[in-house]
Short mmCIF file of C-alpha atoms in Angstrom, two decimals:
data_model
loop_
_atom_site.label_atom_id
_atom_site.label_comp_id
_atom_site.label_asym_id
_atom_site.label_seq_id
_atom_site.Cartn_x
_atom_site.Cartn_y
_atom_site.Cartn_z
CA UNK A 1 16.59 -8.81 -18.53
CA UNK A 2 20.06 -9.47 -16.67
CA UNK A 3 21.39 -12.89 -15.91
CA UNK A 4 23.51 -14.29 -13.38
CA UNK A 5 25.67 -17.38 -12.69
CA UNK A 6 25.41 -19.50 -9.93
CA UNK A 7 28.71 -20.47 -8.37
CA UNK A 8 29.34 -23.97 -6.94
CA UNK A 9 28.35 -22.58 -3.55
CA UNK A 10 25.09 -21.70 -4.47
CA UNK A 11 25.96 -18.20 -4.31
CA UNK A 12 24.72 -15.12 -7.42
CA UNK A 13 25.96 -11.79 -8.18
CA UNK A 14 23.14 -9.47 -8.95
CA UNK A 15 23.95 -7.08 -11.46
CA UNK A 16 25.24 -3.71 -10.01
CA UNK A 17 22.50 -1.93 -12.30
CA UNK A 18 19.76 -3.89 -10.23
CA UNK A 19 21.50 -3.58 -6.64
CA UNK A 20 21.67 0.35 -7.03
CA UNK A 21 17.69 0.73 -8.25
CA UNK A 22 16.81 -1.77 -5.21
CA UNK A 23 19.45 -0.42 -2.48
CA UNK A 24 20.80 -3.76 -1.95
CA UNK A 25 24.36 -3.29 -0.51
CA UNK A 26 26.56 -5.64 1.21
CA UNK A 27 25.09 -7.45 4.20
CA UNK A 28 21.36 -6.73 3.02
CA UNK A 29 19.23 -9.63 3.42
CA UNK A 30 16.57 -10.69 1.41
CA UNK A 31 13.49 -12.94 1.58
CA UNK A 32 13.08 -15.99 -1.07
CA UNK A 33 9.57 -16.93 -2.19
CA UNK A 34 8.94 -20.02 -3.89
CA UNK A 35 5.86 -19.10 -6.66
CA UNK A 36 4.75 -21.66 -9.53
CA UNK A 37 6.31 -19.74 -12.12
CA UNK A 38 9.89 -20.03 -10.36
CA UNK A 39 11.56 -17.73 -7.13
CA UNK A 40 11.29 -13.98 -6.22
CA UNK A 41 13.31 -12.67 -4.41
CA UNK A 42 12.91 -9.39 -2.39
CA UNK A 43 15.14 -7.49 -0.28
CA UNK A 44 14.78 -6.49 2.74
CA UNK A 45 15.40 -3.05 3.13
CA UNK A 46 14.61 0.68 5.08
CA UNK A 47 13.01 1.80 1.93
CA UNK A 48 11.16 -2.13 1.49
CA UNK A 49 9.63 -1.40 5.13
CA UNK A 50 9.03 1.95 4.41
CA UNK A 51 6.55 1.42 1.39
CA UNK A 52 4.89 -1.80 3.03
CA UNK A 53 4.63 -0.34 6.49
CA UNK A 54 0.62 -0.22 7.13
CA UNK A 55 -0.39 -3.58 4.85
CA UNK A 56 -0.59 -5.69 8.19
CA UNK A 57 -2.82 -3.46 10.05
CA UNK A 58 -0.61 -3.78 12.90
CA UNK A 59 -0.53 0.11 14.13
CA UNK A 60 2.91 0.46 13.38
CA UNK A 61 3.56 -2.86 16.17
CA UNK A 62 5.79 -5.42 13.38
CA UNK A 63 7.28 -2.24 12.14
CA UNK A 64 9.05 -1.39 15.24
CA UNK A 65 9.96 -5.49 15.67
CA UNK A 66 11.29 -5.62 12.42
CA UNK A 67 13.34 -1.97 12.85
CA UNK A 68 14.38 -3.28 16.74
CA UNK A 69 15.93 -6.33 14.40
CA UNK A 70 17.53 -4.72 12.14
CA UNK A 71 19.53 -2.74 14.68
CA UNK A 72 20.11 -5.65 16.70
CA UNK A 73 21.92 -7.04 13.63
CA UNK A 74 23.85 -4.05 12.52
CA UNK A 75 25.19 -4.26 16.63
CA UNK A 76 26.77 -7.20 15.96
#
């Protein structure tokens, strides 16, 4: 188990051991879930995408809308 501190901004630093296994890097975003036990939180990654792509049945439709986002974002 790692811990972190949370700064006066609200802001964490995940351990550098738990960025490198999850390819989080600078400027990756991540999605929050609020769960009875406490918060996950997941990021959102190529690799994320990658080995969820096909759970919403959507022939391939949200992952082209969510890889179109991404490289809107990276454009500016």
């Amino acid at each position: 188990m790692e811990t972190a501190i949370i700064t006066s901004k609200g802001q964490m630093v995940i351990p550098s051991k738990i960025r490198n296994r999850y390819g989080i890097k600078n400027g990756t975003k991540v999605h929050i879930i609020e769960e009875e036990e406490g918060i996950r939180i997941i990021p959102i990654t190529h690799e994320t995408i990658e080995r969820n792509k096909g759970m919403f049945k959507t022939g391939g439709k949200l992952l082209k809308a969510l890889m179109e986002e991404k490289k809107k974002e990276r454009e500016l």
